[in-house]
Short mmCIF file of C-alpha atoms in Angstrom, two decimals:
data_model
loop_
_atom_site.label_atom_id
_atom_site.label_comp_id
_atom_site.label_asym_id
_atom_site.label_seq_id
_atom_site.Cartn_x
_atom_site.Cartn_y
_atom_site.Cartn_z
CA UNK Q 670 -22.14 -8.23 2.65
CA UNK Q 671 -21.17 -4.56 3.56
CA UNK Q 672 -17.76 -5.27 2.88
CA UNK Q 673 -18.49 -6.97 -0.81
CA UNK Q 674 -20.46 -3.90 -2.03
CA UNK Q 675 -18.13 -1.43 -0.85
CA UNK Q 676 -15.86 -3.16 -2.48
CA UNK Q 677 -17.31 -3.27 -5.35
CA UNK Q 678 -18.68 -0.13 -5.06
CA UNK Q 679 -14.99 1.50 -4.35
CA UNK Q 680 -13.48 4.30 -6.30
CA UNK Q 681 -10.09 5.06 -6.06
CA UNK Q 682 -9.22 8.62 -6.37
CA UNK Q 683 -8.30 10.77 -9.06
CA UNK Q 684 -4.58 11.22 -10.12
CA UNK Q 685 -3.14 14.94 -10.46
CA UNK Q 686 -3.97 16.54 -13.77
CA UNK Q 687 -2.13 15.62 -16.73
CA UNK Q 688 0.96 18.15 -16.77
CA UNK Q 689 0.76 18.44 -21.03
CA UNK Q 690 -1.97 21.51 -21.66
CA UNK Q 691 -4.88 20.72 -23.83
CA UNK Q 692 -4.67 22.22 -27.22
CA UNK Q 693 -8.06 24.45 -27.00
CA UNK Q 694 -9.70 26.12 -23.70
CA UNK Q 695 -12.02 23.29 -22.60
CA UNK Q 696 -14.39 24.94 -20.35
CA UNK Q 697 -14.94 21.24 -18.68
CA UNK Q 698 -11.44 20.52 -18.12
CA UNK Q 699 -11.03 23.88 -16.78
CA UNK Q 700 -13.90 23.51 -14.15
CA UNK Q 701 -12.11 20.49 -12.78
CA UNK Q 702 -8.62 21.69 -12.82
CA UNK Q 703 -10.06 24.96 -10.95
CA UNK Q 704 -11.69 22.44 -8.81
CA UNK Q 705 -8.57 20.30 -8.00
CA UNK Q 706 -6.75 23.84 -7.40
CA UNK Q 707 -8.80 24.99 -4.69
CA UNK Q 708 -8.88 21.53 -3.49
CA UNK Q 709 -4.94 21.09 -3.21
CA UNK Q 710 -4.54 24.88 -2.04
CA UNK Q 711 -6.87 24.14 1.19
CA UNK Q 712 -5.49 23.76 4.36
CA UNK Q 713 -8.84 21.90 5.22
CA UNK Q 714 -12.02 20.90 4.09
CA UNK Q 715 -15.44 20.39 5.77
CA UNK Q 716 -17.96 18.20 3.97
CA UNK Q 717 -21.20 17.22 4.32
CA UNK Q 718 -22.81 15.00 1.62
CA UNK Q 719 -25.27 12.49 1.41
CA UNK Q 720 -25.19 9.69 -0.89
CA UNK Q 721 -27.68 7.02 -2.53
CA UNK Q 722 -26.90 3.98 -4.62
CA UNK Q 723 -28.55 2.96 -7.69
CA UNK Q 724 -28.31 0.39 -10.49
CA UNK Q 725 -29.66 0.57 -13.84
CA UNK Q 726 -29.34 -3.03 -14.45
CA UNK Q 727 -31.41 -4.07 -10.96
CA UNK Q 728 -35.19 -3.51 -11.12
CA UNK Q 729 -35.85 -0.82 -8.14
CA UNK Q 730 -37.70 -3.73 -5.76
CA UNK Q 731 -34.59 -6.01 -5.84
CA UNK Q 732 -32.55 -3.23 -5.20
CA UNK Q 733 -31.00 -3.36 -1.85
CA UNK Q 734 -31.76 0.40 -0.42
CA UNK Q 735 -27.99 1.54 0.56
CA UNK Q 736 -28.15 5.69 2.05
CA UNK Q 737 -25.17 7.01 3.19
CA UNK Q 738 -24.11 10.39 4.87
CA UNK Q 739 -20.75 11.43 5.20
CA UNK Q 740 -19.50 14.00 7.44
CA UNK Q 741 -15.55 15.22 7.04
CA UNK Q 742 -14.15 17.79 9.34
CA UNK Q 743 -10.21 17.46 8.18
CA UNK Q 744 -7.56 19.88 8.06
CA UNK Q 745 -4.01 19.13 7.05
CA UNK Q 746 -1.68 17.24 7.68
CA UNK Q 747 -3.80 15.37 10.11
CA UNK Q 748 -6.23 16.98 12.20
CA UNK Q 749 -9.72 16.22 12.87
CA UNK Q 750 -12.74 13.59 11.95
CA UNK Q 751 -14.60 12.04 9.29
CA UNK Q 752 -17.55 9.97 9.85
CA UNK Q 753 -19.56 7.89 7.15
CA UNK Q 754 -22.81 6.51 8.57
CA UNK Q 755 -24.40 3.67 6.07
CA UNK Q 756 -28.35 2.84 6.40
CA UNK Q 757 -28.73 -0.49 4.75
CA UNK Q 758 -32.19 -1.43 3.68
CA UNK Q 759 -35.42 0.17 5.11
CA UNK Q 760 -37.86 0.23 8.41
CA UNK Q 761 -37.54 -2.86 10.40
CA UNK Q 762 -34.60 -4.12 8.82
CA UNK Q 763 -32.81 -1.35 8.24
CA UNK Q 764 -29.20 -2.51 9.41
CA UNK Q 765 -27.14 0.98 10.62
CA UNK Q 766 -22.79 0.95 9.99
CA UNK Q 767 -20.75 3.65 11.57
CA UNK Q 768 -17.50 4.05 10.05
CA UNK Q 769 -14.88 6.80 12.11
CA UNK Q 770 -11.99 8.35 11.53
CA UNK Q 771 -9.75 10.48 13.73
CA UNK Q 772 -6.69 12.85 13.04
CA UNK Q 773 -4.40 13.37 15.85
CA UNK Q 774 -2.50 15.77 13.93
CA UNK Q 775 0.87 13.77 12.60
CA UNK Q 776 -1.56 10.60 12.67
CA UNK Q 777 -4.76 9.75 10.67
CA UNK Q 778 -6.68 6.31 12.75
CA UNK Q 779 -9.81 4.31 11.82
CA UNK Q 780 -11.84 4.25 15.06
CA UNK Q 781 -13.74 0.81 16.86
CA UNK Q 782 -15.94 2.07 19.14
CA UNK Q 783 -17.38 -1.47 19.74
CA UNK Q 784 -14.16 -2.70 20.92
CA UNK Q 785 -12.56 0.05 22.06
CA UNK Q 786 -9.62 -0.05 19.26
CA UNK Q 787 -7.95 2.67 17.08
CA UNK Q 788 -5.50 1.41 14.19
CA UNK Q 789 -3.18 4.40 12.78
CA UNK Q 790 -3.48 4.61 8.24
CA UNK Q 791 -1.00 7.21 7.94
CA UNK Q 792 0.08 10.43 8.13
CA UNK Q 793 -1.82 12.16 6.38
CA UNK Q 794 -6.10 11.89 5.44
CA UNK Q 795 -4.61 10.79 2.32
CA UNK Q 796 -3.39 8.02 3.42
CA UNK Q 797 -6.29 6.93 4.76
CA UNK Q 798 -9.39 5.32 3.61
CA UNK Q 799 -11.52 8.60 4.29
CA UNK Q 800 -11.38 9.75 0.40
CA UNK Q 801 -12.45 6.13 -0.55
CA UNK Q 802 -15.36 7.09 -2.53
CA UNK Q 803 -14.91 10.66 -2.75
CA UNK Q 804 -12.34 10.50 -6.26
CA UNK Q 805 -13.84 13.98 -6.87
CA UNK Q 806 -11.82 15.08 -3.66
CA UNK Q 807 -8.46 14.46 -5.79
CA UNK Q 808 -4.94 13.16 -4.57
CA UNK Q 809 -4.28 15.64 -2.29
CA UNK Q 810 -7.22 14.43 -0.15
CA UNK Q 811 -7.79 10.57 -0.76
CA UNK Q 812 -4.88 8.36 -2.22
CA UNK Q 813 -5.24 5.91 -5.14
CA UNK Q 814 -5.24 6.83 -8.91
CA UNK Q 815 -7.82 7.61 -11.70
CA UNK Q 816 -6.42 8.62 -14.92
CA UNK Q 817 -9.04 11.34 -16.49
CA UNK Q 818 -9.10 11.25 -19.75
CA UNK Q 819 -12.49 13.15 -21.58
CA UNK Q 820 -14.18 16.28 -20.22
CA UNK Q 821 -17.25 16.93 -21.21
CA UNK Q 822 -20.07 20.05 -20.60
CA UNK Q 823 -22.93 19.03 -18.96
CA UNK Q 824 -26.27 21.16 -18.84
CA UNK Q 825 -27.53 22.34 -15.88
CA UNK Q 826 -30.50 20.80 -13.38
CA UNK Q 827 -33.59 22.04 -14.21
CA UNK Q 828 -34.16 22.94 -10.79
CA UNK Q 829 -30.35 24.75 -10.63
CA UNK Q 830 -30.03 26.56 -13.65
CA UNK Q 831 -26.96 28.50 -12.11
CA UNK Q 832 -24.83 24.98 -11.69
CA UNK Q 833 -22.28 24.13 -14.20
CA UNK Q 834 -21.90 20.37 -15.25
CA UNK Q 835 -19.29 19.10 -16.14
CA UNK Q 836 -18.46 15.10 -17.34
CA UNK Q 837 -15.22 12.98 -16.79
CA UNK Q 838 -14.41 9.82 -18.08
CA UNK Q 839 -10.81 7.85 -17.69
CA UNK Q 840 -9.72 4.79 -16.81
CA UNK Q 841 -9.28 3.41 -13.02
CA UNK Q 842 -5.98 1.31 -12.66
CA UNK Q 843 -6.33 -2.73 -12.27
CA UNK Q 844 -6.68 -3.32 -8.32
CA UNK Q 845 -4.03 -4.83 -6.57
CA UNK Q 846 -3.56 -8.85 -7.41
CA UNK Q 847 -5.47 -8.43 -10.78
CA UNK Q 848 -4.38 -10.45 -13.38
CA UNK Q 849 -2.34 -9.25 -16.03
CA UNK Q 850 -3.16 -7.63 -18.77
CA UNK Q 851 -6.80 -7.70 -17.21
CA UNK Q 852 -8.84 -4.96 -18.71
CA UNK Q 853 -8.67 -1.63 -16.75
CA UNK Q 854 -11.79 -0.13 -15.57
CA UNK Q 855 -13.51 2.95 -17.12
CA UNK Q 856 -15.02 5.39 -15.01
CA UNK Q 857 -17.30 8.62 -15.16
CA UNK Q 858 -17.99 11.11 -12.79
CA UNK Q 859 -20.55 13.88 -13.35
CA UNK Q 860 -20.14 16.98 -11.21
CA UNK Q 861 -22.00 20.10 -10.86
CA UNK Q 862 -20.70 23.38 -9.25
CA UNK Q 863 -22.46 26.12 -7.52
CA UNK Q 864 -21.24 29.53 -9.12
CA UNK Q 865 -19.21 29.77 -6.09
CA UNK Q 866 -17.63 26.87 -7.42
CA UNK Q 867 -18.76 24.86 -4.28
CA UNK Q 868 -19.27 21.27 -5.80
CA UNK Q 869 -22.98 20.63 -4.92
CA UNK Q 870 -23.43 17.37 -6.76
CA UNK Q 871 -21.97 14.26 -7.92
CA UNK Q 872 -22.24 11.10 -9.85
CA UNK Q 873 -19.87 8.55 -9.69
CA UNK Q 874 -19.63 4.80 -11.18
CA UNK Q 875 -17.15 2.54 -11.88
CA UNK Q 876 -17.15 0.17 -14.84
CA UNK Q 877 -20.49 -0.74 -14.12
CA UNK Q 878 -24.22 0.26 -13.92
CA UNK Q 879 -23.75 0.95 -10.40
CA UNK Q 880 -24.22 4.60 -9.32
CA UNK Q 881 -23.29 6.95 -6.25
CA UNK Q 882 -24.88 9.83 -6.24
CA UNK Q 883 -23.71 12.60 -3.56
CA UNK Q 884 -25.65 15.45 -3.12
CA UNK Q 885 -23.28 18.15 -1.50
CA UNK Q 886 -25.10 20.25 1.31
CA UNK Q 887 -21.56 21.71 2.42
CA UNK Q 888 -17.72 21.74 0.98
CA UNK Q 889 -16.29 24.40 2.82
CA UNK Q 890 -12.18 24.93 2.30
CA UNK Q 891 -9.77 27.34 3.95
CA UNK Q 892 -6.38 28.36 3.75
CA UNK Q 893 -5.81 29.17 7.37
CA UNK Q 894 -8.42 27.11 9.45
CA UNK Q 895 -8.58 27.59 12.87
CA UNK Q 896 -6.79 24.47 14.26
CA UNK Q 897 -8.66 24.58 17.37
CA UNK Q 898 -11.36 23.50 15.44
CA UNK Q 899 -9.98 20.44 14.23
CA UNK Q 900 -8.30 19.04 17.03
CA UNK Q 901 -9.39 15.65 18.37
CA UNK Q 902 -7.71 13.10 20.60
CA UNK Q 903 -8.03 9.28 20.83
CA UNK Q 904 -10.75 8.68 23.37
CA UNK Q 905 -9.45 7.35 26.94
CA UNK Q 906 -9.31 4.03 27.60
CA UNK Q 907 -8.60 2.47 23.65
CA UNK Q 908 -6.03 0.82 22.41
CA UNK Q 909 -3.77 2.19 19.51
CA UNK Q 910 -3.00 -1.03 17.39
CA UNK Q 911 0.36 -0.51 14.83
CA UNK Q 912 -0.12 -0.05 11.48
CA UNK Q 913 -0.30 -3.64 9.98
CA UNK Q 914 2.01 -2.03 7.34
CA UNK Q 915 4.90 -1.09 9.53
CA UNK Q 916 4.84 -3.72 11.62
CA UNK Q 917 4.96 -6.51 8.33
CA UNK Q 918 2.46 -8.28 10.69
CA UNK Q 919 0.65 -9.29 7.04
CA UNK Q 920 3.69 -10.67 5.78
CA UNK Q 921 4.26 -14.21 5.58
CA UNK Q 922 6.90 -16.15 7.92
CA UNK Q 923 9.81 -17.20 5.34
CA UNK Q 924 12.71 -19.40 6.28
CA UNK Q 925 14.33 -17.28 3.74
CA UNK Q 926 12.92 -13.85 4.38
CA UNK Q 927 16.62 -12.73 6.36
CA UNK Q 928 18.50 -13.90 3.60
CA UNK Q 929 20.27 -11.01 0.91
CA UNK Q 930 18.12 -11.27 -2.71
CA UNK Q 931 19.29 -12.70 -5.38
CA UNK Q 932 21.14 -9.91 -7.34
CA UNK Q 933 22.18 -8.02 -4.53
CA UNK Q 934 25.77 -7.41 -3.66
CA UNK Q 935 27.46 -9.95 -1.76
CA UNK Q 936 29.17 -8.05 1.15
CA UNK Q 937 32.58 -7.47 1.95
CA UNK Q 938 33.40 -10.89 4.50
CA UNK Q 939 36.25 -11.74 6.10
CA UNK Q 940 37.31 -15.66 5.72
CA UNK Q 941 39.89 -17.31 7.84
CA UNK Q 942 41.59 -20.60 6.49
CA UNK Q 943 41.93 -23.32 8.73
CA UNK Q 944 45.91 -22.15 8.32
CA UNK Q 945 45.00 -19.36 10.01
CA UNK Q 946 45.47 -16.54 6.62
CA UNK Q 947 42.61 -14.26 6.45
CA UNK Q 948 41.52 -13.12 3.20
CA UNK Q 949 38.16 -11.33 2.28
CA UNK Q 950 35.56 -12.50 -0.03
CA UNK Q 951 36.01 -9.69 -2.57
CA UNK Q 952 39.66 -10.92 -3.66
CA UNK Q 953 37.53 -14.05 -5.48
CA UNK Q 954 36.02 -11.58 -7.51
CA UNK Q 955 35.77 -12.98 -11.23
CA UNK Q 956 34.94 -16.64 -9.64
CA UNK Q 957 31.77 -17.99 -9.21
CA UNK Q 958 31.66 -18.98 -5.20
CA UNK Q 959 29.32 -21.34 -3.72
CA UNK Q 960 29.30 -20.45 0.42
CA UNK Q 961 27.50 -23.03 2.12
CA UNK Q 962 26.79 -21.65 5.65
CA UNK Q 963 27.27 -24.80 8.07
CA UNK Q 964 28.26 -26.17 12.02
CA UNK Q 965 29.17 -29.20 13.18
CA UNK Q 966 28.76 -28.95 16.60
CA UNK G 374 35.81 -22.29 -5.88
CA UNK G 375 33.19 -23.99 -3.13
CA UNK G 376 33.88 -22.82 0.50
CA UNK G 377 32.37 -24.10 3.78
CA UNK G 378 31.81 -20.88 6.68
CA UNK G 379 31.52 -22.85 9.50
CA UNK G 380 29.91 -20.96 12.37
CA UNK G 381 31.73 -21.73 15.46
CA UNK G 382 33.66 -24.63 15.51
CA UNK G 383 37.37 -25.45 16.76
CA UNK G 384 39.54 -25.48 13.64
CA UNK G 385 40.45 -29.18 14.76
CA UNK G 386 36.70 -30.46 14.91
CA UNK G 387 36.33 -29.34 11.93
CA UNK G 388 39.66 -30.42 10.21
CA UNK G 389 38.82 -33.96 11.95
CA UNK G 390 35.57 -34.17 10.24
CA UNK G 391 36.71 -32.87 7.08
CA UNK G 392 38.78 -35.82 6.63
CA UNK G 393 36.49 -38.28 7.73
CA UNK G 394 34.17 -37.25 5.05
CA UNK G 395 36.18 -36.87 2.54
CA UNK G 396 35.19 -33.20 1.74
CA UNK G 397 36.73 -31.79 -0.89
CA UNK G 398 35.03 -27.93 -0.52
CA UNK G 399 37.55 -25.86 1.40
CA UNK G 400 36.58 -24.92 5.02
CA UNK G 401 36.53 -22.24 6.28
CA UNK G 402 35.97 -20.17 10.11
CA UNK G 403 35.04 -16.75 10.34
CA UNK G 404 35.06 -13.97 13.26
CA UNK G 405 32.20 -15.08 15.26
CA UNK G 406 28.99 -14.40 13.00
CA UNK G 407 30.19 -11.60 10.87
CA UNK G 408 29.74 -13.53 7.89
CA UNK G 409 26.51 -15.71 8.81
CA UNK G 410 25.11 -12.22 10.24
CA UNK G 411 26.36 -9.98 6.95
CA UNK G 412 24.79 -12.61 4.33
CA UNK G 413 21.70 -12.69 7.10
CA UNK G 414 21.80 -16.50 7.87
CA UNK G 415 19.98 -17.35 10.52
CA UNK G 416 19.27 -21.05 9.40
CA UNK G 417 21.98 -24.33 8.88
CA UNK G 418 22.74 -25.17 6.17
CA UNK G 419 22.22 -21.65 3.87
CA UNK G 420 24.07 -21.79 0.53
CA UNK G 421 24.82 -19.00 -1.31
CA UNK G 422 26.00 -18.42 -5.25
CA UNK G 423 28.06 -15.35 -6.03
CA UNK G 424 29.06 -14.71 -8.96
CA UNK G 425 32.03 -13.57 -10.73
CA UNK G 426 30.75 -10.21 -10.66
CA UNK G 427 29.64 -10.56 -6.55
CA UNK G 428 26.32 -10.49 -7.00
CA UNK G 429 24.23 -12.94 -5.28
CA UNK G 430 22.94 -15.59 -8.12
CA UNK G 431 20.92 -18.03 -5.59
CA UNK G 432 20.82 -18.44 -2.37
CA UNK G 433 18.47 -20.91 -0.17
CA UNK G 434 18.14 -22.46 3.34
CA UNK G 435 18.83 -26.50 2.92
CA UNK G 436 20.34 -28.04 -0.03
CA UNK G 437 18.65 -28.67 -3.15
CA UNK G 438 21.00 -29.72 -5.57
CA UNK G 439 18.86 -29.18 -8.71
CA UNK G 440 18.29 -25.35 -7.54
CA UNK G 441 21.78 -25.11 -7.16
CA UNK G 442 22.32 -26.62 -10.97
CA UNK G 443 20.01 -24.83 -11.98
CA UNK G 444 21.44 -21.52 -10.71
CA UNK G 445 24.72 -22.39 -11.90
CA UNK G 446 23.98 -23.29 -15.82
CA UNK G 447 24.32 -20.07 -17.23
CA UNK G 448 27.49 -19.16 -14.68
CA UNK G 449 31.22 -19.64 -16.03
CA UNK G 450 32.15 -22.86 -15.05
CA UNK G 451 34.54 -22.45 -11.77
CA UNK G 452 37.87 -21.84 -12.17
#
């Protein structure tokens, strides 16, 4: 069940700003590019946000009551911790999800405490799942792509009539394994920034009616953090697992997996005649050669 | 031109069997797996297509003859 909604509930990150200016100031697009400055500039970022779920299209008291506060402590390339902590539902059944990150520095690991297990994502936060639903974060900080397209001024909160608003909308690449030509997914995020140009708010949804909502108590970035600060070590007594991706533990066991692909270049071999003459492979170049690999013994 | 690598084998095993069967592919020995290791054969039989060009053009562990036909249509015939 978790895993469904965050799926479905999952967006990626936002791409790097176009490169091509726009042809007028845009005070919106300006915000954000500011935003994603400071953002790529930092040497590390401390968050602390909490986040609610809604759905326009499910009455309130079907609605399944999802609160979630995230906590990152990160500093580049990989140092530190990030912790989301989901509360699903309310009073007695109120089911509680811990998710845990750590940075060892060169290495960025999602944490089991349950079984005692840490499982390396990368080198960098990045690469890591940390950013997940933080696209406002932008590439530097979470991988994946969102294409922005619109920018848009939004007014103020009533209750914050110092924030500026500001309104994306783009398109969020097909996910892995779609089909193709399958319809790509619009997103919008609506941001407000303190006039420190702290980001104190957020809305994000994908495609949907769904909505996250992240209300920003701290986004605090430095150029030269105090490392010290960050540094965190994988607890005694678990056990690093590899990186499914480097080990190709995923990948299916093929009979022909060893084999050269078609279209690659046949290497140089040398052949020996049952005459004795050696000759290599490359002087029956302009003939098509069948080489059936065989033994008899 | 079709050639047999033959992984291992005295020259007169293979010569013996050769004309028991009536092959008419052209045998062949190599240096002990250079070849079978190069081309990243690790399964008998493994056939290979190159074309005239050296580029692999199929390749597959067993023999299936219709892959192989297949694979070959659009080839120059074999000189």
């Amino acid at each position: 069940m978790l895993q469904a909604l965050l799926l479905l509930l999952a967006a990626p990150c936002v791409q790097e700003p176009a490169a091509a200016a726009p042809p007028a100031p845009d005070p919106a697009r300006q915000a954000w590019e500011k935003l994603q400055q400071r953002l790529a500039a930092a040497q590390s970022l401390d968050l602390h946000a909490r986040m609610e779920l809604s759905d326009s299209a499910i009455p309130p008291e079907e609605m399944q009551e999802v609160k979630m506060e995230i906590q990152l402590q990160l500093a580049r390339p990989g140092h530190g911790k990030a912790v989301w902590t989901s509360v699903f539902g309310s009073g007695e059944d109120a089911e509680t999800i811990v998710i845990e990150w750590i940075g060892t520095g060169d290495k960025v690991y999602a944490v089991d405490h349950e079984e005692k297990w840490v499982m390396a994502e990368g080198a960098e936060w990045k690469d890591s799942e940390v950013g997940f639903f933080l696209p406002f974060l932008g590439p530097t900080w979470c991988s994946g792509g969102l294409e922005p397209r619109e920018f848009s001024v939004l007014p103020p909160p009533a209750e914050h009539p110092d924030w500026q608003g500001l309104k994306i909308t783009g398109a969020a690449p097909p996910e892995e394994g779609a089909e193709e030509g399958a319809a790509e997914e619009s997103f919008e995020m609506r941001l407000w920034l303190a006039p420190d140009g702290a980001l104190r708010r957020a809305a994000t949804s994908l495609g949907g009616t769904a909505e996250m909502l992240f209300e920003i108590d701290l986004m605090a970035l430095s150029d030269k953090p105090d490392l010290e600060k960050y540094r965190t070590v994988i607890p005694e007594g678990y056990a690093v697992l590899a990186d499914p991706e480097e080990e190709h533990g995923e990948e299916e066991f093929s009979l022909e997996g060893s084999l050269l692909p078609v279209g690659a270049q046949a290497p140089e071999a040398v052949l020996i005649g049952l005459d004795g003459a050696e000759f290599g492979l490359s002087s029956l170049k302009g003939k098509t050669v069948l080489l059936n690999f065989w033994f008899f013994h | 031109m079709f050639l047999s690598v033959d992984l291992g084998d005295e020259k007169a095993v293979i010569e013996k069997y050769w004309l028991e069967m009536g092959f008419t592919m052209k045998p062949v020995m190599q240096k002990g797996e250079t070849v079978s290791s190069a081309f990243g054969v690790q399964y008998y039989p493994t056939n290979y297509l190159i074309g005239p060009d050296g580029k692999v053009l199929w390749r597959a562990v067993g023999w299936n003859e219709l892959a192989l036909r297949a694979a070959l249509g659009p080839a120059p015939a074999p000189k």
